[in-house]
Amino acid sequence: MIGRLNHVAIAVPDLEAATARYRDTLGAKVSEPLALPEHGVTTVFVELPNTKIELLHPLGEASPIAKFLERNNDGGIHHLCYEVDDIIAARDKLLEDGARVLGTGEPKIGAHGKPVLFLHPKDFTGTLVEIEQA
Ligand code: CO
């Protein structure tokens, strides 16, 4: 079921500084900031040859990233995103095997305009997992 690593998401306290670090120090290609109100984040994508890094910064009052940054002042790895061919089939298999899908269980449209779901970190060795229909 699981396919390519689509991205690694890193929560950052200062989006401009983090973007500059990846662009100017590491020489990576970075996107313009993209506001995703439905997910409570602003993202910048860093394009690497084999995957992407998604820099996440809180947007709005109820951002899921705000709490994470309270516990991790310098920022930190927030989630991994794996590609799947069929998100509904993947969800049903995950539920059948006892994994918890966060939220309503219905896919939302993610940062790349494709359906995504998040899986409970306790079911994936302490790591928040996003699946995206590629
Ligand atoms: Co993501």
PDB file of C-alpha atoms and ligand atoms in Angstrom:
ATOM      1  CA  MET A   1       0.000   0.000   0.000  1.00  0.00           C
ATOM      2  CA  ILE A   2       2.709   2.472   1.003  1.00  0.00           C
ATOM      3  CA  GLY A   3       4.563   4.236  -1.781  1.00  0.00           C
ATOM      4  CA  ARG A   4       7.110   7.024  -1.973  1.00  0.00           C
ATOM      5  CA  LEU A   5       8.032   9.373   0.860  1.00  0.00           C
ATOM      6  CA  ASN A   6       6.256  12.515  -0.333  1.00  0.00           C
ATOM      7  CA  HIS A   7       7.629  14.897   2.305  1.00  0.00           C
ATOM      8  CA  VAL A   8       8.989  15.365   5.789  1.00  0.00           C
ATOM      9  CA  ALA A   9       7.227  18.201   7.619  1.00  0.00           C
ATOM     10  CA  ILE A  10       9.141  20.365  10.083  1.00  0.00           C
ATOM     11  CA  ALA A  11       7.340  22.812  12.389  1.00  0.00           C
ATOM     12  CA  VAL A  12       9.274  26.073  12.582  1.00  0.00           C
ATOM     13  CA  PRO A  13       8.913  29.056  14.948  1.00  0.00           C
ATOM     14  CA  ASP A  14      10.215  31.527  12.321  1.00  0.00           C
ATOM     15  CA  LEU A  15       9.152  30.688   8.771  1.00  0.00           C
ATOM     16  CA  GLU A  16      11.265  33.388   7.126  1.00  0.00           C
ATOM     17  CA  ALA A  17      14.429  32.350   8.957  1.00  0.00           C
ATOM     18  CA  ALA A  18      13.851  28.664   8.220  1.00  0.00           C
ATOM     19  CA  THR A  19      13.189  29.396   4.541  1.00  0.00           C
ATOM     20  CA  ALA A  20      16.345  31.497   4.311  1.00  0.00           C
ATOM     21  CA  ARG A  21      18.385  28.734   5.951  1.00  0.00           C
ATOM     22  CA  TYR A  22      17.258  26.140   3.402  1.00  0.00           C
ATOM     23  CA  ARG A  23      17.540  28.553   0.452  1.00  0.00           C
ATOM     24  CA  ASP A  24      20.707  30.490   1.286  1.00  0.00           C
ATOM     25  CA  THR A  25      22.776  28.107   3.407  1.00  0.00           C
ATOM     26  CA  LEU A  26      21.737  24.750   1.956  1.00  0.00           C
ATOM     27  CA  GLY A  27      21.097  26.075  -1.556  1.00  0.00           C
ATOM     28  CA  ALA A  28      17.705  24.424  -1.911  1.00  0.00           C
ATOM     29  CA  LYS A  29      14.851  25.493  -4.161  1.00  0.00           C
ATOM     30  CA  VAL A  30      12.040  26.858  -1.953  1.00  0.00           C
ATOM     31  CA  SER A  31       8.441  27.838  -2.745  1.00  0.00           C
ATOM     32  CA  GLU A  32       6.576  30.978  -1.793  1.00  0.00           C
ATOM     33  CA  PRO A  33       4.667  30.668   1.520  1.00  0.00           C
ATOM     34  CA  LEU A  34       1.244  29.073   1.020  1.00  0.00           C
ATOM     35  CA  ALA A  35      -1.543  29.731   3.553  1.00  0.00           C
ATOM     36  CA  LEU A  36      -3.771  26.708   4.266  1.00  0.00           C
ATOM     37  CA  PRO A  37      -6.479  28.010   6.628  1.00  0.00           C
ATOM     38  CA  GLU A  38      -8.294  24.670   6.652  1.00  0.00           C
ATOM     39  CA  HIS A  39      -5.182  23.025   8.120  1.00  0.00           C
ATOM     40  CA  GLY A  40      -4.196  25.972  10.355  1.00  0.00           C
ATOM     41  CA  VAL A  41      -0.749  26.309   8.795  1.00  0.00           C
ATOM     42  CA  THR A  42       1.337  28.327   6.409  1.00  0.00           C
ATOM     43  CA  THR A  43       3.746  26.116   4.479  1.00  0.00           C
ATOM     44  CA  VAL A  44       6.899  26.565   2.449  1.00  0.00           C
ATOM     45  CA  PHE A  45       8.021  23.624   0.330  1.00  0.00           C
ATOM     46  CA  VAL A  46      11.693  22.856  -0.046  1.00  0.00           C
ATOM     47  CA  GLU A  47      12.302  20.752  -3.135  1.00  0.00           C
ATOM     48  CA  LEU A  48      14.986  18.102  -2.933  1.00  0.00           C
ATOM     49  CA  PRO A  49      15.898  15.712  -5.737  1.00  0.00           C
ATOM     50  CA  ASN A  50      14.184  12.732  -4.109  1.00  0.00           C
ATOM     51  CA  THR A  51      11.547  14.254  -1.801  1.00  0.00           C
ATOM     52  CA  LYS A  52      10.321  17.499  -0.250  1.00  0.00           C
ATOM     53  CA  ILE A  53      10.634  19.200   3.103  1.00  0.00           C
ATOM     54  CA  GLU A  54       7.497  21.015   4.228  1.00  0.00           C
ATOM     55  CA  LEU A  55       8.184  23.907   6.612  1.00  0.00           C
ATOM     56  CA  LEU A  56       5.079  24.491   8.763  1.00  0.00           C
ATOM     57  CA  HIS A  57       4.182  27.607  10.686  1.00  0.00           C
ATOM     58  CA  PRO A  58       0.980  28.178  12.717  1.00  0.00           C
ATOM     59  CA  LEU A  59      -1.874  30.052  11.032  1.00  0.00           C
ATOM     60  CA  GLY A  60      -4.875  31.205  13.074  1.00  0.00           C
ATOM     61  CA  GLU A  61      -5.999  30.566  16.638  1.00  0.00           C
ATOM     62  CA  ALA A  62      -6.579  26.817  16.625  1.00  0.00           C
ATOM     63  CA  SER A  63      -3.473  25.775  14.704  1.00  0.00           C
ATOM     64  CA  PRO A  64      -2.387  22.208  15.472  1.00  0.00           C
ATOM     65  CA  ILE A  65       1.207  23.413  15.083  1.00  0.00           C
ATOM     66  CA  ALA A  66       1.025  25.984  17.899  1.00  0.00           C
ATOM     67  CA  LYS A  67       0.943  23.353  20.678  1.00  0.00           C
ATOM     68  CA  PHE A  68       3.749  21.410  19.055  1.00  0.00           C
ATOM     69  CA  LEU A  69       5.935  24.541  19.031  1.00  0.00           C
ATOM     70  CA  GLU A  70       5.116  25.209  22.692  1.00  0.00           C
ATOM     71  CA  ARG A  71       6.688  21.842  23.498  1.00  0.00           C
ATOM     72  CA  ASN A  72       9.474  22.201  20.913  1.00  0.00           C
ATOM     73  CA  ASN A  73      10.674  25.805  21.032  1.00  0.00           C
ATOM     74  CA  ASP A  74      13.270  25.418  18.296  1.00  0.00           C
ATOM     75  CA  GLY A  75      10.850  23.533  16.025  1.00  0.00           C
ATOM     76  CA  GLY A  76      11.149  19.888  15.068  1.00  0.00           C
ATOM     77  CA  ILE A  77       9.984  17.093  12.816  1.00  0.00           C
ATOM     78  CA  HIS A  78       6.181  17.122  12.876  1.00  0.00           C
ATOM     79  CA  HIS A  79       5.109  14.374  10.466  1.00  0.00           C
ATOM     80  CA  LEU A  80       6.082  12.148   7.557  1.00  0.00           C
ATOM     81  CA  CYS A  81       3.929  11.873   4.448  1.00  0.00           C
ATOM     82  CA  TYR A  82       3.709   8.654   2.459  1.00  0.00           C
ATOM     83  CA  GLU A  83       2.027   8.299  -0.892  1.00  0.00           C
ATOM     84  CA  VAL A  84      -0.752   5.787  -1.496  1.00  0.00           C
ATOM     85  CA  ASP A  85      -2.581   4.938  -4.734  1.00  0.00           C
ATOM     86  CA  ASP A  86      -6.081   4.876  -3.278  1.00  0.00           C
ATOM     87  CA  ILE A  87      -6.665   6.797  -0.052  1.00  0.00           C
ATOM     88  CA  ILE A  88     -10.064   5.257   0.692  1.00  0.00           C
ATOM     89  CA  ALA A  89      -8.743   1.706   0.266  1.00  0.00           C
ATOM     90  CA  ALA A  90      -5.719   2.632   2.418  1.00  0.00           C
ATOM     91  CA  ARG A  91      -7.962   4.131   5.124  1.00  0.00           C
ATOM     92  CA  ASP A  92     -10.210   1.087   5.209  1.00  0.00           C
ATOM     93  CA  LYS A  93      -7.232  -1.273   5.516  1.00  0.00           C
ATOM     94  CA  LEU A  94      -5.731   0.880   8.301  1.00  0.00           C
ATOM     95  CA  LEU A  95      -9.027   0.924  10.229  1.00  0.00           C
ATOM     96  CA  GLU A  96      -9.455  -2.813   9.731  1.00  0.00           C
ATOM     97  CA  ASP A  97      -5.987  -3.345  11.257  1.00  0.00           C
ATOM     98  CA  GLY A  98      -6.840  -1.135  14.272  1.00  0.00           C
ATOM     99  CA  ALA A  99      -4.963   2.036  13.308  1.00  0.00           C
ATOM    100  CA  ARG A 100      -6.639   5.301  14.259  1.00  0.00           C
ATOM    101  CA  VAL A 101      -7.392   7.878  11.572  1.00  0.00           C
ATOM    102  CA  LEU A 102      -7.544  11.436  12.927  1.00  0.00           C
ATOM    103  CA  GLY A 103     -10.490  13.823  12.435  1.00  0.00           C
ATOM    104  CA  THR A 104     -13.674  12.714  10.728  1.00  0.00           C
ATOM    105  CA  GLY A 105     -11.930   9.977   8.760  1.00  0.00           C
ATOM    106  CA  GLU A 106     -12.854  11.703   5.519  1.00  0.00           C
ATOM    107  CA  PRO A 107      -9.873  12.903   3.451  1.00  0.00           C
ATOM    108  CA  LYS A 108      -9.176  16.650   3.300  1.00  0.00           C
ATOM    109  CA  ILE A 109      -7.456  18.392   0.427  1.00  0.00           C
ATOM    110  CA  GLY A 110      -3.828  18.912   1.406  1.00  0.00           C
ATOM    111  CA  ALA A 111      -1.085  21.321   0.394  1.00  0.00           C
ATOM    112  CA  HIS A 112      -0.659  19.739  -3.047  1.00  0.00           C
ATOM    113  CA  GLY A 113      -4.356  19.782  -3.937  1.00  0.00           C
ATOM    114  CA  LYS A 114      -4.628  16.044  -3.274  1.00  0.00           C
ATOM    115  CA  PRO A 115      -6.629  14.144  -0.627  1.00  0.00           C
ATOM    116  CA  VAL A 116      -4.813  13.492   2.657  1.00  0.00           C
ATOM    117  CA  LEU A 117      -5.471  11.812   6.003  1.00  0.00           C
ATOM    118  CA  PHE A 118      -3.496  11.837   9.246  1.00  0.00           C
ATOM    119  CA  LEU A 119      -2.873   8.736  11.375  1.00  0.00           C
ATOM    120  CA  HIS A 120      -2.450   8.610  15.139  1.00  0.00           C
ATOM    121  CA  PRO A 121       1.221   8.776  16.233  1.00  0.00           C
ATOM    122  CA  LYS A 122       0.623   6.148  18.933  1.00  0.00           C
ATOM    123  CA  ASP A 123      -0.150   3.620  16.201  1.00  0.00           C
ATOM    124  CA  PHE A 124       3.049   4.473  14.258  1.00  0.00           C
ATOM    125  CA  THR A 125       5.855   4.309  16.818  1.00  0.00           C
ATOM    126  CA  GLY A 126       5.437   7.872  18.015  1.00  0.00           C
ATOM    127  CA  THR A 127       5.364   9.506  14.575  1.00  0.00           C
ATOM    128  CA  LEU A 128       2.449  11.424  13.113  1.00  0.00           C
ATOM    129  CA  VAL A 129       1.869   9.960   9.639  1.00  0.00           C
ATOM    130  CA  GLU A 130       0.103  11.658   6.738  1.00  0.00           C
ATOM    131  CA  ILE A 131      -1.012   9.645   3.741  1.00  0.00           C
ATOM    132  CA  GLU A 132      -1.593  11.352   0.415  1.00  0.00           C
ATOM    133  CA  GLN A 133      -3.253   9.957  -2.669  1.00  0.00           C
ATOM    134  CA  ALA A 134      -0.545  10.528  -5.247  1.00  0.00           C
TER     135      ALA A 134
HETATM  136 CO    CO B   1       2.247  17.213   5.250  1.00  0.00          CO
END
